[in-house]
Coordinates of C-alpha atoms in Angstrom, one line a residue:
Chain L
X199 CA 0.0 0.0 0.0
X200 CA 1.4 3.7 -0.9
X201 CA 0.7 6.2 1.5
X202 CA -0.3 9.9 1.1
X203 CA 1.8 10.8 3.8
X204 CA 4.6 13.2 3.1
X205 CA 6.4 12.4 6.0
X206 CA 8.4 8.6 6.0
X207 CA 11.4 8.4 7.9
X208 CA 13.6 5.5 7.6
X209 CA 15.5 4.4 10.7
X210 CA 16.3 2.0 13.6
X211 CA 14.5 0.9 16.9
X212 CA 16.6 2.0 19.4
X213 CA 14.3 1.2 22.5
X214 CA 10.8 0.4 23.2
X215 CA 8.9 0.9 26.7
X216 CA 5.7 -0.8 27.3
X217 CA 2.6 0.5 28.8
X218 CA -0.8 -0.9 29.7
X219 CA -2.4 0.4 26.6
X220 CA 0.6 2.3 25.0
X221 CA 4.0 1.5 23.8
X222 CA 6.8 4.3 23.0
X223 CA 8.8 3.0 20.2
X224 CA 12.3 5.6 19.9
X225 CA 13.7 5.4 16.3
X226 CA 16.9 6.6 15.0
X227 CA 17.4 8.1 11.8
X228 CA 20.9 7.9 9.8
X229 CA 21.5 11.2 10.7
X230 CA 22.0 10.3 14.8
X231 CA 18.3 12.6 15.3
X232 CA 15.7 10.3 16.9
X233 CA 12.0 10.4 16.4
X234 CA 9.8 9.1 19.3
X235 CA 6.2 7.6 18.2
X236 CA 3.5 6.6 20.6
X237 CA 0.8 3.5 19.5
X238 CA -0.6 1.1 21.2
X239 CA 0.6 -1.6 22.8
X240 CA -1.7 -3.9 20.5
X241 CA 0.0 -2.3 17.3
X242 CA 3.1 -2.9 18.6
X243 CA 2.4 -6.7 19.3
X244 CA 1.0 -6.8 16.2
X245 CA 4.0 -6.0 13.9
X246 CA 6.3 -7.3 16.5
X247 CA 8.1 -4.7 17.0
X248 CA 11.9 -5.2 18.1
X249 CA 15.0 -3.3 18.7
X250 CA 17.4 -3.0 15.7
X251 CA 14.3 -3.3 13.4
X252 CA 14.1 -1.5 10.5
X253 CA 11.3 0.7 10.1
X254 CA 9.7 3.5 8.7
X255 CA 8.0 6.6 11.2
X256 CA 5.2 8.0 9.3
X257 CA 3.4 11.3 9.8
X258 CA 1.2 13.6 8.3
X259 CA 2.8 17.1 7.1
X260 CA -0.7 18.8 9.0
X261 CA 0.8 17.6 12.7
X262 CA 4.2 19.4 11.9
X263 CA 5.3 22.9 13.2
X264 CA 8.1 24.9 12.4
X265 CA 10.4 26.3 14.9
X266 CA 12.8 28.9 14.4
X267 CA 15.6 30.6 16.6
X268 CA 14.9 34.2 17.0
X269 CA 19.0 34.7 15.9
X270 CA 18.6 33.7 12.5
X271 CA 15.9 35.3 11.5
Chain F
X178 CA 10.7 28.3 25.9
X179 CA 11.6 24.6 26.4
X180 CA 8.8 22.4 24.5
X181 CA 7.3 19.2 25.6
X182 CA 7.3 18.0 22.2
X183 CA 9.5 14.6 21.8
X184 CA 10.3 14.9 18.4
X185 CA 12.2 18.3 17.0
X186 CA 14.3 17.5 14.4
X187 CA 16.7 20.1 12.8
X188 CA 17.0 20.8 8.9
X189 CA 16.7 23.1 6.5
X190 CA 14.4 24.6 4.5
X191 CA 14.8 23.9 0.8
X192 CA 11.3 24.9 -0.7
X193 CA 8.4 26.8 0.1
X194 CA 5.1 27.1 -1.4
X195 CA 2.3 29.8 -0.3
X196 CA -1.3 29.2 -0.8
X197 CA -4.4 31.7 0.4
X198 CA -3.9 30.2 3.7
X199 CA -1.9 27.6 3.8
X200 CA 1.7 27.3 3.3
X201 CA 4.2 24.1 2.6
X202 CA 7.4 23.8 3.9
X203 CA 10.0 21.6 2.9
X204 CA 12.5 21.0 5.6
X205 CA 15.7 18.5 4.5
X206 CA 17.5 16.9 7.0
X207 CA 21.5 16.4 7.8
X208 CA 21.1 12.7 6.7
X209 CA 18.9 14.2 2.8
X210 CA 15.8 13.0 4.3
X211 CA 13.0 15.1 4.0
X212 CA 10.4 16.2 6.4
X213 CA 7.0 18.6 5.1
X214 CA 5.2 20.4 7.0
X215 CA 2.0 22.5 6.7
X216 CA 1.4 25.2 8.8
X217 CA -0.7 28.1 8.1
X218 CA 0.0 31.4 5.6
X219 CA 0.3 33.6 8.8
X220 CA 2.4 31.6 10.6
X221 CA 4.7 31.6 7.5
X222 CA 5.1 35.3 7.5
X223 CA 5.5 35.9 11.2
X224 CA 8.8 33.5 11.5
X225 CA 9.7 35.2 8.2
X226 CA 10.4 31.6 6.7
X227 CA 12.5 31.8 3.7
X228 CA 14.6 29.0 1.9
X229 CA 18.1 28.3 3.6
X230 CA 17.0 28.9 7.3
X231 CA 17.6 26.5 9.8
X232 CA 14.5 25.9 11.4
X233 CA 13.2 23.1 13.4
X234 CA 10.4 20.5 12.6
X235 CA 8.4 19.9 15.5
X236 CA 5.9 16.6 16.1
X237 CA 4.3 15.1 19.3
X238 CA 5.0 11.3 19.5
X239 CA 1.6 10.4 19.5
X240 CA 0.9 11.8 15.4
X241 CA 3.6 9.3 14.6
X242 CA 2.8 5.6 13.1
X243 CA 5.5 2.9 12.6
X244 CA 5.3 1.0 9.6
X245 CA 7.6 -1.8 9.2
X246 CA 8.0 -4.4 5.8
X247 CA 6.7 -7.7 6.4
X248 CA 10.2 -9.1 4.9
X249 CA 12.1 -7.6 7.7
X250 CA 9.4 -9.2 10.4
Chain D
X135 CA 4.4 -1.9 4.7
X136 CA 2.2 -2.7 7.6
X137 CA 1.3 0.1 9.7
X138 CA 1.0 0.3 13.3
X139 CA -2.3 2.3 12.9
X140 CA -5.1 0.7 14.2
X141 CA -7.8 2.2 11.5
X142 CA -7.2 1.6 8.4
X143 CA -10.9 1.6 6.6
X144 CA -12.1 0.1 3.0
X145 CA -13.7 2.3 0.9
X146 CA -14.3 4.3 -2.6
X147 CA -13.2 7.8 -3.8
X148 CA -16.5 9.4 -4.3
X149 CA -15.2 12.8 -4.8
X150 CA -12.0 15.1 -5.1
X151 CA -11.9 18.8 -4.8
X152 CA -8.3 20.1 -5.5
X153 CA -6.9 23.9 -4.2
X154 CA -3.8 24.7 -4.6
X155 CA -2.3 23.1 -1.9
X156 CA -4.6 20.5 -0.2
X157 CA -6.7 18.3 -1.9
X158 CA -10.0 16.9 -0.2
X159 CA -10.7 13.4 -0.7
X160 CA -14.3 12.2 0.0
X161 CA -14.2 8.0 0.6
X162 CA -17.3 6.2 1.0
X163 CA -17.4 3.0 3.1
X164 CA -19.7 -0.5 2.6
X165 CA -22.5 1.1 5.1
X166 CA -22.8 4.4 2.8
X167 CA -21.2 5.9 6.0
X168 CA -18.3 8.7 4.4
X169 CA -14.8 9.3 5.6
X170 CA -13.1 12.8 4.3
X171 CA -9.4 13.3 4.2
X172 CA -7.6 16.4 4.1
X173 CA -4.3 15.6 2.0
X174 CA -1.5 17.6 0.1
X175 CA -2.4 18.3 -3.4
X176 CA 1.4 17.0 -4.4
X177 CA 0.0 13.6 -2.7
X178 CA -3.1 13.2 -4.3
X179 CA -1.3 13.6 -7.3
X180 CA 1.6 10.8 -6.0
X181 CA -0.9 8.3 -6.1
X182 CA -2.9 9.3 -8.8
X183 CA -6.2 9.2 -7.0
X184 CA -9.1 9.1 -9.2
X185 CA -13.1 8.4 -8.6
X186 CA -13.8 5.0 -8.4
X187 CA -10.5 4.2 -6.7
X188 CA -10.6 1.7 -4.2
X189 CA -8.3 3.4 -1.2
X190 CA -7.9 3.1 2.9
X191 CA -8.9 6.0 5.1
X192 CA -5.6 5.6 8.0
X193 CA -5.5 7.3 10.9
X194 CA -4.6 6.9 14.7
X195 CA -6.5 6.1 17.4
X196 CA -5.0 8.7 19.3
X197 CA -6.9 11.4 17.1
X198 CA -10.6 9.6 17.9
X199 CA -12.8 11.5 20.1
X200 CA -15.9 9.3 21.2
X201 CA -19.8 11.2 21.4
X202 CA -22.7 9.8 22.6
X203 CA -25.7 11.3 22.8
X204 CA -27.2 12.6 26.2
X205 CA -30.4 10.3 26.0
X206 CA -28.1 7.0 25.3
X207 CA -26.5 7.3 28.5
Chain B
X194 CA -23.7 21.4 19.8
X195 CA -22.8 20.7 15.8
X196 CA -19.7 20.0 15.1
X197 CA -17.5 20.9 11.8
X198 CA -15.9 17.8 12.3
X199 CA -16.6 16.1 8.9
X200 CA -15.9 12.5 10.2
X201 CA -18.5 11.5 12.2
X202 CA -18.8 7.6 12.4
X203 CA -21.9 6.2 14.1
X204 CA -21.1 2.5 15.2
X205 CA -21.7 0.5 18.7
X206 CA -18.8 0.0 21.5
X207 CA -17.0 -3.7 21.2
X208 CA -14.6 -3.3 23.5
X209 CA -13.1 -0.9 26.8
X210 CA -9.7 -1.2 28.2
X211 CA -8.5 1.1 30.8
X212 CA -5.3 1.9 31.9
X213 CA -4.0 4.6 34.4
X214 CA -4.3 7.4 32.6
X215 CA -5.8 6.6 28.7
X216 CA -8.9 3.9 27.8
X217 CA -9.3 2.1 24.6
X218 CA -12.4 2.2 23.3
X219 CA -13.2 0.1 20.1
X220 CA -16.3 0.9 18.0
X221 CA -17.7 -1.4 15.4
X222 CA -19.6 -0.2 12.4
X223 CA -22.4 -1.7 10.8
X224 CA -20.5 -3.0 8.0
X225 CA -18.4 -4.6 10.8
X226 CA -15.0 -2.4 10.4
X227 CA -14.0 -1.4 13.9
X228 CA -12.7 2.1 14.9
X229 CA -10.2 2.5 17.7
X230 CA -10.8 5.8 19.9
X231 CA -7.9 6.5 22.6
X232 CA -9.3 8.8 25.3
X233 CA -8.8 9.7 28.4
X234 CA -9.4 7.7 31.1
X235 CA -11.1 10.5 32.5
X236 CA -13.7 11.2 29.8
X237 CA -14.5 7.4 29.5
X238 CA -15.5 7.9 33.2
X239 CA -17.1 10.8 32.2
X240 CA -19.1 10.0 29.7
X241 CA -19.9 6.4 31.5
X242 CA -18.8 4.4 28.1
X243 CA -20.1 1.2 28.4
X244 CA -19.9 -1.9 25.8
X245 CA -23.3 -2.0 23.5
X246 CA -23.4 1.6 23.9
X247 CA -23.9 3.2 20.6
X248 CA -21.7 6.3 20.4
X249 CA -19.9 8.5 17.0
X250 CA -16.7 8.3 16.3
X251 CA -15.2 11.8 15.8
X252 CA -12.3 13.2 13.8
X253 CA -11.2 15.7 11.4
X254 CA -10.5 15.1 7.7
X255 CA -6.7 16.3 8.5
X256 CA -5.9 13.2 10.6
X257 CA -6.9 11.0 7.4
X258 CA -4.4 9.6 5.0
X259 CA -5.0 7.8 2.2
X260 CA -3.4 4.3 1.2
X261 CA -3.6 2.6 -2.3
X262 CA -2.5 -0.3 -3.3
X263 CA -0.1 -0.6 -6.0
X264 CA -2.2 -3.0 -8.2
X265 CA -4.9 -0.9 -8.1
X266 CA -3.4 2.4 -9.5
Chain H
X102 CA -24.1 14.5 21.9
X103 CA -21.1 14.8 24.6
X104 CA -17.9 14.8 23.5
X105 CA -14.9 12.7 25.3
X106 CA -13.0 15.5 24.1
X107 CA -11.3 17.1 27.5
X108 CA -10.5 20.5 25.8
X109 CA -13.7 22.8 25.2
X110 CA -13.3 26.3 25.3
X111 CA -15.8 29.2 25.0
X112 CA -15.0 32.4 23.1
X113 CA -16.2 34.5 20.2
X114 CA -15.4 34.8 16.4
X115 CA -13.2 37.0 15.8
X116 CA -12.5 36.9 11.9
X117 CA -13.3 34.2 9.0
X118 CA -10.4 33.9 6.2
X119 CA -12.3 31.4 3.4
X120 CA -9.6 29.8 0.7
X121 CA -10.4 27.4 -1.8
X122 CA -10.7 24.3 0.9
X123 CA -9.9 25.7 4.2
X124 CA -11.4 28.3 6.3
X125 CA -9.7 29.6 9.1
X126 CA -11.8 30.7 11.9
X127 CA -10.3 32.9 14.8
X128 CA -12.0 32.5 18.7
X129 CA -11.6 35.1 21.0
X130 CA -11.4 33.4 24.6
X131 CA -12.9 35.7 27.8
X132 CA -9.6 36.2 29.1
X133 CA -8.5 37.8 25.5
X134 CA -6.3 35.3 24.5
X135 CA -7.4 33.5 20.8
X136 CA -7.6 29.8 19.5
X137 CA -7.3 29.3 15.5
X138 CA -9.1 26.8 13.9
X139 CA -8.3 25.4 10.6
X140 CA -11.4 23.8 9.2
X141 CA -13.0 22.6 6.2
X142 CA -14.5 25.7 3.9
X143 CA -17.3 22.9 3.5
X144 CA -17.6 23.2 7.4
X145 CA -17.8 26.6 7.6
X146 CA -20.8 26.5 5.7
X147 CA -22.7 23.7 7.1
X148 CA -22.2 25.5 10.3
X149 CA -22.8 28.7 9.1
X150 CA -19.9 30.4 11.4
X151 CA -20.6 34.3 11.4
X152 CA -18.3 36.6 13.0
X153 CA -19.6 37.6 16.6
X154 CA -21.2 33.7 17.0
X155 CA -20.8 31.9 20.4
X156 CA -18.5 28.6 19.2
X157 CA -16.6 25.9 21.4
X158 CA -13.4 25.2 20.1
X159 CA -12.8 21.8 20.6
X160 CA -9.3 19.3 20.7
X161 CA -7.8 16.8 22.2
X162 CA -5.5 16.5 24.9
X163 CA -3.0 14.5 22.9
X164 CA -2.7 17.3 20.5
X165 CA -1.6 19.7 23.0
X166 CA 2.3 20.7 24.3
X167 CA 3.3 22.1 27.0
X168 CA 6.3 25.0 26.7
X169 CA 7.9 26.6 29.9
X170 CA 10.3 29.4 29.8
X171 CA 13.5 28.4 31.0
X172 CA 14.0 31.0 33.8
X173 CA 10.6 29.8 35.6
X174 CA 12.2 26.3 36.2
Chain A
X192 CA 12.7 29.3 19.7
X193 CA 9.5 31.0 17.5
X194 CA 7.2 28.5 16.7
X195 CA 4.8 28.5 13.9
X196 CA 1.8 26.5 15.9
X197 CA -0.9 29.8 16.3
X198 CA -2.3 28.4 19.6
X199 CA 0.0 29.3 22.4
X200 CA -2.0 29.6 25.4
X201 CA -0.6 31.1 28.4
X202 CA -1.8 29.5 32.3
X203 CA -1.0 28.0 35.8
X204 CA -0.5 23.8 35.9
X205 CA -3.3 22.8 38.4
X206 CA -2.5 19.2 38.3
X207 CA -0.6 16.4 37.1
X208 CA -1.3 13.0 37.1
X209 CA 1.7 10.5 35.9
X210 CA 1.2 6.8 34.6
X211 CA 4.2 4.6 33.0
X212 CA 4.2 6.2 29.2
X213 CA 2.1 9.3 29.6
X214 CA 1.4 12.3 32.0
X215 CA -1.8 14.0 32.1
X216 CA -1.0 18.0 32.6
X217 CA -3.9 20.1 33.5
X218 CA -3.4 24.3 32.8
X219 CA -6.0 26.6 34.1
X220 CA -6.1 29.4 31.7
X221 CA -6.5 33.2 33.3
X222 CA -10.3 33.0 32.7
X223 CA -11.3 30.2 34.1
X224 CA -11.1 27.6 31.7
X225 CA -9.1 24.5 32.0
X226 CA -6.3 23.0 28.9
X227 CA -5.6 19.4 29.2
X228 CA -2.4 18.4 27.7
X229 CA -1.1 14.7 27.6
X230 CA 2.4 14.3 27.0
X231 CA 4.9 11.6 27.8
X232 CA 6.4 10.9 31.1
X233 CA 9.7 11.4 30.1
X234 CA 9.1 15.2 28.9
X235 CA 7.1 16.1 31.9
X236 CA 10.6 14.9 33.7
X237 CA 12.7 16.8 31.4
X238 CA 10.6 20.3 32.1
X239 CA 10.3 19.4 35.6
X240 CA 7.0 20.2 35.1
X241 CA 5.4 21.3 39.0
X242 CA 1.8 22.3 40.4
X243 CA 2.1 25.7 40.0
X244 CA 4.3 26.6 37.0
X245 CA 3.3 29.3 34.6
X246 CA 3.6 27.0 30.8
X247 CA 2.3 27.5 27.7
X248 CA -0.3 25.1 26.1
X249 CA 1.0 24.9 22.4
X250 CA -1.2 23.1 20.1
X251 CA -1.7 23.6 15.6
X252 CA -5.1 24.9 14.3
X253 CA -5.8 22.3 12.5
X254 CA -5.9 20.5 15.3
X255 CA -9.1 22.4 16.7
X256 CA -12.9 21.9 15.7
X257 CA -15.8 24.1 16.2
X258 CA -18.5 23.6 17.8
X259 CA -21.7 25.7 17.5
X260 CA -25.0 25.6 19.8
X261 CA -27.9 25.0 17.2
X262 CA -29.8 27.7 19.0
X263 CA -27.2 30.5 18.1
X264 CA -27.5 30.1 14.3

């Protein structure tokens, strides 16, 4: 399946912590910068999530904000 | 101000594209990734966005979905 | 690619209204009930979406809100 | 109170798991998909969510993507 | 219908900006601060939103940082 | 750090509740009304976040419906 989604970052599970009903899966991405993703701890069963997997953390351009220092402006 | 936000990933901005009130921004990565991000036309001109800054592309954890290939399972 | 996102829903493209940046993508499901997404114009283009297209609305359980209706209760 | 959400799924509740702080609560439409909502523990107190109870599923059109398969483009 | 949502605020609006797709509707809260929304144009219009209405602007909790200024630590 | 999101509200956390993954962060704002935020565990360590501390609730527009009482239309 393609995805509309703009955003799909390549990269490496570096840890996972399990909750209850949440899991918090921390990639890595080639460049050292890590992107955190919260699902459920049922999604993360499903795929089987492990560390040193490699995956793909996918988000839509709508949930992203820019930040700039007020120096380089 | 120190942000909650897990994810803020730093980049720069290689394309911009204005709309009546949205804007795109393009955002490339150390590692030639890319990450988009929408925000709104107003937003765009009060941080003065323009191609080459250094910005930073902020995302909570829980807008992010893993998706992994079912040959690497 | 199999996603960590727990709604992934069946449906048709019954409609597509294109601006100059976002794209509106009207997808009906089996029960006539209708899912709308809000998508880049550069992405609807991606996949080539077209009427008639048999597509998956995805999104994350995190971004659900639940109503029910005073009298239910 | 209307809402200009544009996704508003009507469908029955399956399923409730509650953890500390967030509940899962799992609709099922009438064509039998299922909707995952995570709320607040809180709210699902709140609103006194109970299984058989039938409730709308609510979210906006931003928090969609879309997925194609490849065969079908 | 209730909403599980946990945010719900009261306030005024303010100013419409229509584009193409999108609206953007501005709230004035009682204590002067404002909430944007960026909704469907197709919203606006189902809804009917005037400037001067009395509207709830509604999101989720998982949607929502928290910043704190460095020198109130 | 500017940031692009267009909803930076300004209050006093009230309360804070704390389960394995997430943290429930409760802002009153200056008129009254109440911002829930739910972030993760680990950032509400990293801002030390404390009953009492002035914060900003940061969240993007299009994260935020309207809702409008059908009596006012």
């Amino acid at each position: 399946m393609q995805l509309s989604a703009r955003n799909q970052l390549k990269g490496v599970i570096k840890d996972i912590t399990l909750g209850n009903i949440m899991a918090e899966i921390v990639v890595e991405l080639p460049d050292g910068q890590v992107v955190v993703a919260l699902i459920t701890f049922t999604s993360s069963e499903r795929l089987n999530l492990q560390i040193g997997d490699e995956v793909t953390a996918v988000f839509k351009s709508t949930e992203v904000m820019i930040g700039k220092d007020e120096q380089t402006g």
